[in-house]
Tab-separated table of C-alpha atoms in Angstrom:
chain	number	residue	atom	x	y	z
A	1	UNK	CA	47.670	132.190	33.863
A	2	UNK	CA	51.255	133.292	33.120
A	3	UNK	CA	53.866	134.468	35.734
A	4	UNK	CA	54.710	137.918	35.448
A	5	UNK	CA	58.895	138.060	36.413
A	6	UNK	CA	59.783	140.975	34.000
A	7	UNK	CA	59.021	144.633	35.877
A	8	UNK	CA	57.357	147.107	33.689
A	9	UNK	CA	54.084	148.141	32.031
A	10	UNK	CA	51.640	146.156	30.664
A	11	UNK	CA	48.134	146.302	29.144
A	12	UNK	CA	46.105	143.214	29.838
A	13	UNK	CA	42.849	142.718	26.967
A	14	UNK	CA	39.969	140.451	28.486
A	15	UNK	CA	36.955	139.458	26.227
A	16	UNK	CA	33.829	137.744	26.815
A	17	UNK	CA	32.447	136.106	23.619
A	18	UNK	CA	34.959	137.750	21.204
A	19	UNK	CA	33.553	140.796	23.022
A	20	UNK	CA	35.957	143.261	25.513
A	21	UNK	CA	34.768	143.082	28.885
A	22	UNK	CA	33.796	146.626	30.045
A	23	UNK	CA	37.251	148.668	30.916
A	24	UNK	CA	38.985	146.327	28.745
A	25	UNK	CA	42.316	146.507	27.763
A	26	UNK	CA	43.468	146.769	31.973
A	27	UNK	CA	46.787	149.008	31.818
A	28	UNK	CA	48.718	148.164	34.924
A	29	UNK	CA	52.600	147.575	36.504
A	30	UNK	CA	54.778	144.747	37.710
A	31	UNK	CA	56.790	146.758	40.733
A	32	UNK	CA	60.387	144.447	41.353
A	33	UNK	CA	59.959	142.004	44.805
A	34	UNK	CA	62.373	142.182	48.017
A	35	UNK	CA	66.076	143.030	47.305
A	36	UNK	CA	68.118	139.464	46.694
A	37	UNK	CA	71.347	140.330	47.958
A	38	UNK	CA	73.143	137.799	45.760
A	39	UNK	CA	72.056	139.649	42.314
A	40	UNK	CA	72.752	142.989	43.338
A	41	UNK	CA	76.092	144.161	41.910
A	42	UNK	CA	79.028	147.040	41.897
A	43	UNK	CA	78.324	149.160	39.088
A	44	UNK	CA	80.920	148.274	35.966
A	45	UNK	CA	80.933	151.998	34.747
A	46	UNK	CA	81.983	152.847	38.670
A	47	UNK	CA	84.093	149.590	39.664
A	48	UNK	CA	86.950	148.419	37.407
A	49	UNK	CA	88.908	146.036	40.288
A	50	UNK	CA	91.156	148.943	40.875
A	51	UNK	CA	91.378	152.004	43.730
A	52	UNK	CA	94.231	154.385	44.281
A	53	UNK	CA	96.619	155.441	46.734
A	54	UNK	CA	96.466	158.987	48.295
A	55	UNK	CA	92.057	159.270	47.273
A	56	UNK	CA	89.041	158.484	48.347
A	57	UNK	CA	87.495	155.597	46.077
A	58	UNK	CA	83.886	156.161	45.016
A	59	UNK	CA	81.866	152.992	43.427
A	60	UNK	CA	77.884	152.087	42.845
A	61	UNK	CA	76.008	149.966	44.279
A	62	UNK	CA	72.578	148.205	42.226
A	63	UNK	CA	69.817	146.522	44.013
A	64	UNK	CA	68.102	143.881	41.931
A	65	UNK	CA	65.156	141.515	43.086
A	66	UNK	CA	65.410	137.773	42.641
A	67	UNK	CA	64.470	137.872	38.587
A	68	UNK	CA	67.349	140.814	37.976
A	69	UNK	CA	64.478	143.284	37.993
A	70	UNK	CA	66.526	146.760	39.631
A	71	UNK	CA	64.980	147.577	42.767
A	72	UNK	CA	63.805	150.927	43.187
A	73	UNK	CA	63.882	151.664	46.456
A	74	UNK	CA	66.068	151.577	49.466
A	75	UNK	CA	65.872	151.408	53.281
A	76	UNK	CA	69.109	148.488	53.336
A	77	UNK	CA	71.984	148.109	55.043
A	78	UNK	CA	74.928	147.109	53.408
A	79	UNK	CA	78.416	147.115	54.107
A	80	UNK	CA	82.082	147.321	52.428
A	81	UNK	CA	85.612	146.193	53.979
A	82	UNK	CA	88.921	146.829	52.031
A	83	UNK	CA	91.271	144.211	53.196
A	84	UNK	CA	95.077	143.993	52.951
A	85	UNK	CA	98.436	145.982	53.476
A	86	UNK	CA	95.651	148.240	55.789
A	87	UNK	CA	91.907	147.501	56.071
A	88	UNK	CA	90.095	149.842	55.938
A	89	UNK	CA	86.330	149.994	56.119
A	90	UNK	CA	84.140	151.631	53.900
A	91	UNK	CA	80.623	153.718	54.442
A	92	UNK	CA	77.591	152.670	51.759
A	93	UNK	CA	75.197	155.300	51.826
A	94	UNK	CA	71.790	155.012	50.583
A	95	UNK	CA	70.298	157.274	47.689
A	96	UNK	CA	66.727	155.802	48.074
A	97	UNK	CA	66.637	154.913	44.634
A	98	UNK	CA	67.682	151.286	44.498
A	99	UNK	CA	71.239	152.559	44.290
A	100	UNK	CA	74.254	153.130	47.009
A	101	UNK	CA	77.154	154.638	47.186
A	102	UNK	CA	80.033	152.911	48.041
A	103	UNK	CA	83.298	155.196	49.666
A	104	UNK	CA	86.210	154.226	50.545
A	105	UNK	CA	89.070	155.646	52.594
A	106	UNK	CA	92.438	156.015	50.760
A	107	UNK	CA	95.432	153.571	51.020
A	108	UNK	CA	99.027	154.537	50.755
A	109	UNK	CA	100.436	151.144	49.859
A	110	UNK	CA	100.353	149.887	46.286
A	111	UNK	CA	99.542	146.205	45.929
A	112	UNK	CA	96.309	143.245	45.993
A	113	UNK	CA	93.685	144.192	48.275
A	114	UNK	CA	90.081	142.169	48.788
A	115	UNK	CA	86.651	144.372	48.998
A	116	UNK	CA	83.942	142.595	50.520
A	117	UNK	CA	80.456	144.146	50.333
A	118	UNK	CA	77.905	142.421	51.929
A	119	UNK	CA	74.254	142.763	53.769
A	120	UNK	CA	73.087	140.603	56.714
A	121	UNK	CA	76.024	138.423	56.088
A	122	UNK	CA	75.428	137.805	52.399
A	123	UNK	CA	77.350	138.653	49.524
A	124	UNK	CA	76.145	140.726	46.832
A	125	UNK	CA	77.524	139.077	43.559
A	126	UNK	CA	81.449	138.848	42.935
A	127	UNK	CA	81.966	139.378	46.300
A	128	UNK	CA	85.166	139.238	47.688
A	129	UNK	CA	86.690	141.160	44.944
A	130	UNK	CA	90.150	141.373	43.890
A	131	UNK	CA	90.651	144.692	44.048
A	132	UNK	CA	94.768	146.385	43.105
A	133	UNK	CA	95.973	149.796	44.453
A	134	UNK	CA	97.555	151.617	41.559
A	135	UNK	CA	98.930	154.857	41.959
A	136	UNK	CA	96.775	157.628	42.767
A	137	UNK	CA	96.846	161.187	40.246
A	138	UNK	CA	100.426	163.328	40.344
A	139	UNK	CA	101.003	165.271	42.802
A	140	UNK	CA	103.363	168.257	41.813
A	141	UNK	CA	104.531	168.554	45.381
A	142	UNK	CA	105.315	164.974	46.218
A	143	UNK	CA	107.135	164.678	43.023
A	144	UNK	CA	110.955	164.825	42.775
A	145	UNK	CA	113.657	165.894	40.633
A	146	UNK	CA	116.684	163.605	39.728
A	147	UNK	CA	120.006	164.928	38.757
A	148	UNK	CA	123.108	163.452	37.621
A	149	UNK	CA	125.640	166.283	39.221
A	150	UNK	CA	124.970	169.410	40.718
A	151	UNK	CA	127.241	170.767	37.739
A	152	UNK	CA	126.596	171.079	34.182
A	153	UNK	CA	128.871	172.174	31.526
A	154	UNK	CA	128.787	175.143	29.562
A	155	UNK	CA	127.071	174.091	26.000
A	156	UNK	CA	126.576	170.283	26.627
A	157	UNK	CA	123.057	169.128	27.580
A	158	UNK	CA	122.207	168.433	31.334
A	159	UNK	CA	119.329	165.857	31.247
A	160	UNK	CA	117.452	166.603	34.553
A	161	UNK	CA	114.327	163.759	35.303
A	162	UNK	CA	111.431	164.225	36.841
A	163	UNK	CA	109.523	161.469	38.737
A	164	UNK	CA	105.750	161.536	38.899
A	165	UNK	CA	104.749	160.520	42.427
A	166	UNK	CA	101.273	160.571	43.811
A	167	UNK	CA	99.247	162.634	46.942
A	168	UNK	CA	101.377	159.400	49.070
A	169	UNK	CA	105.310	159.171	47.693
A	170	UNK	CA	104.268	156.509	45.311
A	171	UNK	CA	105.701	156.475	41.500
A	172	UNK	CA	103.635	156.559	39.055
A	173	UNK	CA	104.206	153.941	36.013
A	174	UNK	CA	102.236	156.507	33.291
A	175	UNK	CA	102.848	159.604	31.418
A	176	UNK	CA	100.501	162.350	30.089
A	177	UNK	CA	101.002	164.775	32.601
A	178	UNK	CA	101.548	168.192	30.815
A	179	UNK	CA	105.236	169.130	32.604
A	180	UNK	CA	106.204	172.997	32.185
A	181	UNK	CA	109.775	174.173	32.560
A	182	UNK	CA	111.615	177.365	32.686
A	183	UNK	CA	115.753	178.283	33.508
A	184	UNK	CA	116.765	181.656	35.350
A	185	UNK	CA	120.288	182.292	35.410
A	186	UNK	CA	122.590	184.584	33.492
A	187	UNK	CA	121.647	183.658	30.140
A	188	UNK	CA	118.267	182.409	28.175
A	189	UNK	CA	117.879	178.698	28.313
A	190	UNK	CA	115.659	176.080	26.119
A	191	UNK	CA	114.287	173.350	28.144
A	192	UNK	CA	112.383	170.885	26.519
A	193	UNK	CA	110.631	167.874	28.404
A	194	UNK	CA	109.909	164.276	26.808
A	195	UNK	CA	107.261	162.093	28.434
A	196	UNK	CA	109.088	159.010	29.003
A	197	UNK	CA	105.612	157.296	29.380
A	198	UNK	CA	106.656	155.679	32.284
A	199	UNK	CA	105.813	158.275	34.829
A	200	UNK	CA	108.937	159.969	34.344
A	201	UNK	CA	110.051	163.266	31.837
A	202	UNK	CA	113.419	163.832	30.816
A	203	UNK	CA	114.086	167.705	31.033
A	204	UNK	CA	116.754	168.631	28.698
A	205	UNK	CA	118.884	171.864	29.475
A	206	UNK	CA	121.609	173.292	27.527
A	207	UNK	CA	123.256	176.749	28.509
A	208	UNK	CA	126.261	178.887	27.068
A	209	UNK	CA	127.212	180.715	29.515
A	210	UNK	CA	128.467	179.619	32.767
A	211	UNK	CA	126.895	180.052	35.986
A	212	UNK	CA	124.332	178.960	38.173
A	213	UNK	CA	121.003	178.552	36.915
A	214	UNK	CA	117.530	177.297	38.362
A	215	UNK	CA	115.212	174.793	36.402
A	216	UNK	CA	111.854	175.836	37.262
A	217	UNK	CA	109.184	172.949	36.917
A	218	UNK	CA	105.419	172.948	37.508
A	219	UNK	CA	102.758	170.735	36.654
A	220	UNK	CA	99.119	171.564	37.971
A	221	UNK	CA	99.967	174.962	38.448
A	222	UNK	CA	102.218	174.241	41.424
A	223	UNK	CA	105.785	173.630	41.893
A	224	UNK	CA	107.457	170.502	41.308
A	225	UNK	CA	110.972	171.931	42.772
A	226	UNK	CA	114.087	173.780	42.425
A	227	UNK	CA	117.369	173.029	42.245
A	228	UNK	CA	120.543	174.698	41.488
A	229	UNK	CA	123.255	172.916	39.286
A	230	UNK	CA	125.944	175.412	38.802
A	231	UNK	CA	127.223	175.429	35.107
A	232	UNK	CA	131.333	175.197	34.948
A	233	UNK	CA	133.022	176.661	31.659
């Protein structure tokens, strides 16, 4: 006799005198056992040890028996705590699959945090993780615009910066963000934008005739903001 632990599909031959047995070769399946709490695991392609602030966080959760087999199945209660400038606790709900999803509430404050996901007291495996909040995605309306003076000087450049800052205030520490700028005032204006790659874009402007002029920047289709530096001879 051997002992199945591998969950699949198997065809079993059984002869009698170098003859098959009738119905021989048996097809049949190896279904996974209970749920073992301490083998089932955040999915990798979901979890990476990070959430962030201002959103929702959205991870996987797999069932496996105790041979790693995935469970296919549900019907368990399991449940997630995010512990540390705020706890917050999360809902796990259950696709009846083997699989759960794991939600939880948004944090504003950046920093190390400890999830805990557990079931009838038991950790699944790597639980407690170490978990950091890193800033959440841009948002153009919590973002602000820095500027030396609120004057400029007739054909000298003005660099104007703008600070990426997530759904919560916080600064974000990484470019990409495609920044559009335009100037309205008494004359055309070129205003290019470099990605610092920081989370900040220097906005160049350069006008040559005096007056006052407003640097129009969006990202996301919305305003960033508007200011008004008036430009001196």
């Amino acid at each position: 006799s051997r002992l199945l632990t591998r969950a699949g599909s198997y065809r079993l031959s059984v002869s009698l005198g170098g003859q098959a047995v009738a119905g021989s070769p048996f097809d049949f399946a190896v279904v996974p056992t209970s749920v073992q709490t301490g083998n089932c695991s955040l999915d990798p392609s979901t979890f990476a040890g990070t959430v962030r602030t201002g959103a929702v966080s959205d991870f996987t959760l797999v069932t496996y028996d105790g041979y790693l087999n995935a469970v296919q199945e549900g019907y368990k209660a399991f449940s997630a705590m995010l512990a540390g400038a705020r706890n917050v606790r999360g809902t796990v709900g259950d696709n009846f699959d083997g699989t759960y999803d794991v939600s939880l509430p948004s944090v504003s404050t950046l920093g190390a945090y400890t999830l805990t996901v557990v079931r009838e007291g038991e950790h699944v495996r790597g639980s407690p993780f170490a978990v950091r909040a890193v800033p959440g995605d841009l948002s153009p309306r919590r973002s602000t615009l820095v500027m030396p003076s609120v004057s400029a000087v007739a054909g000298v450049a003005a660099v104007l910066v703008v600070q990426g800052r997530d759904s919560v205030g916080n600064a974000l520490t990484a470019g990409g963000e495609k920044i559009l700028v335009a100037a309205s005032g008494p004359a055309d204006v070129t205003v290019p934008v470099a990605d610092s790659g920081d989370g900040t874009y220097a906005v160049t402007v350069t006008t040559a005739v005096a007056g006052a002029y407003t640097p129009l920047i969006a990202c996301h289709g919305e305003m960033v903001t508007e200011a008004r530096p008036p430009t001196t001879p």
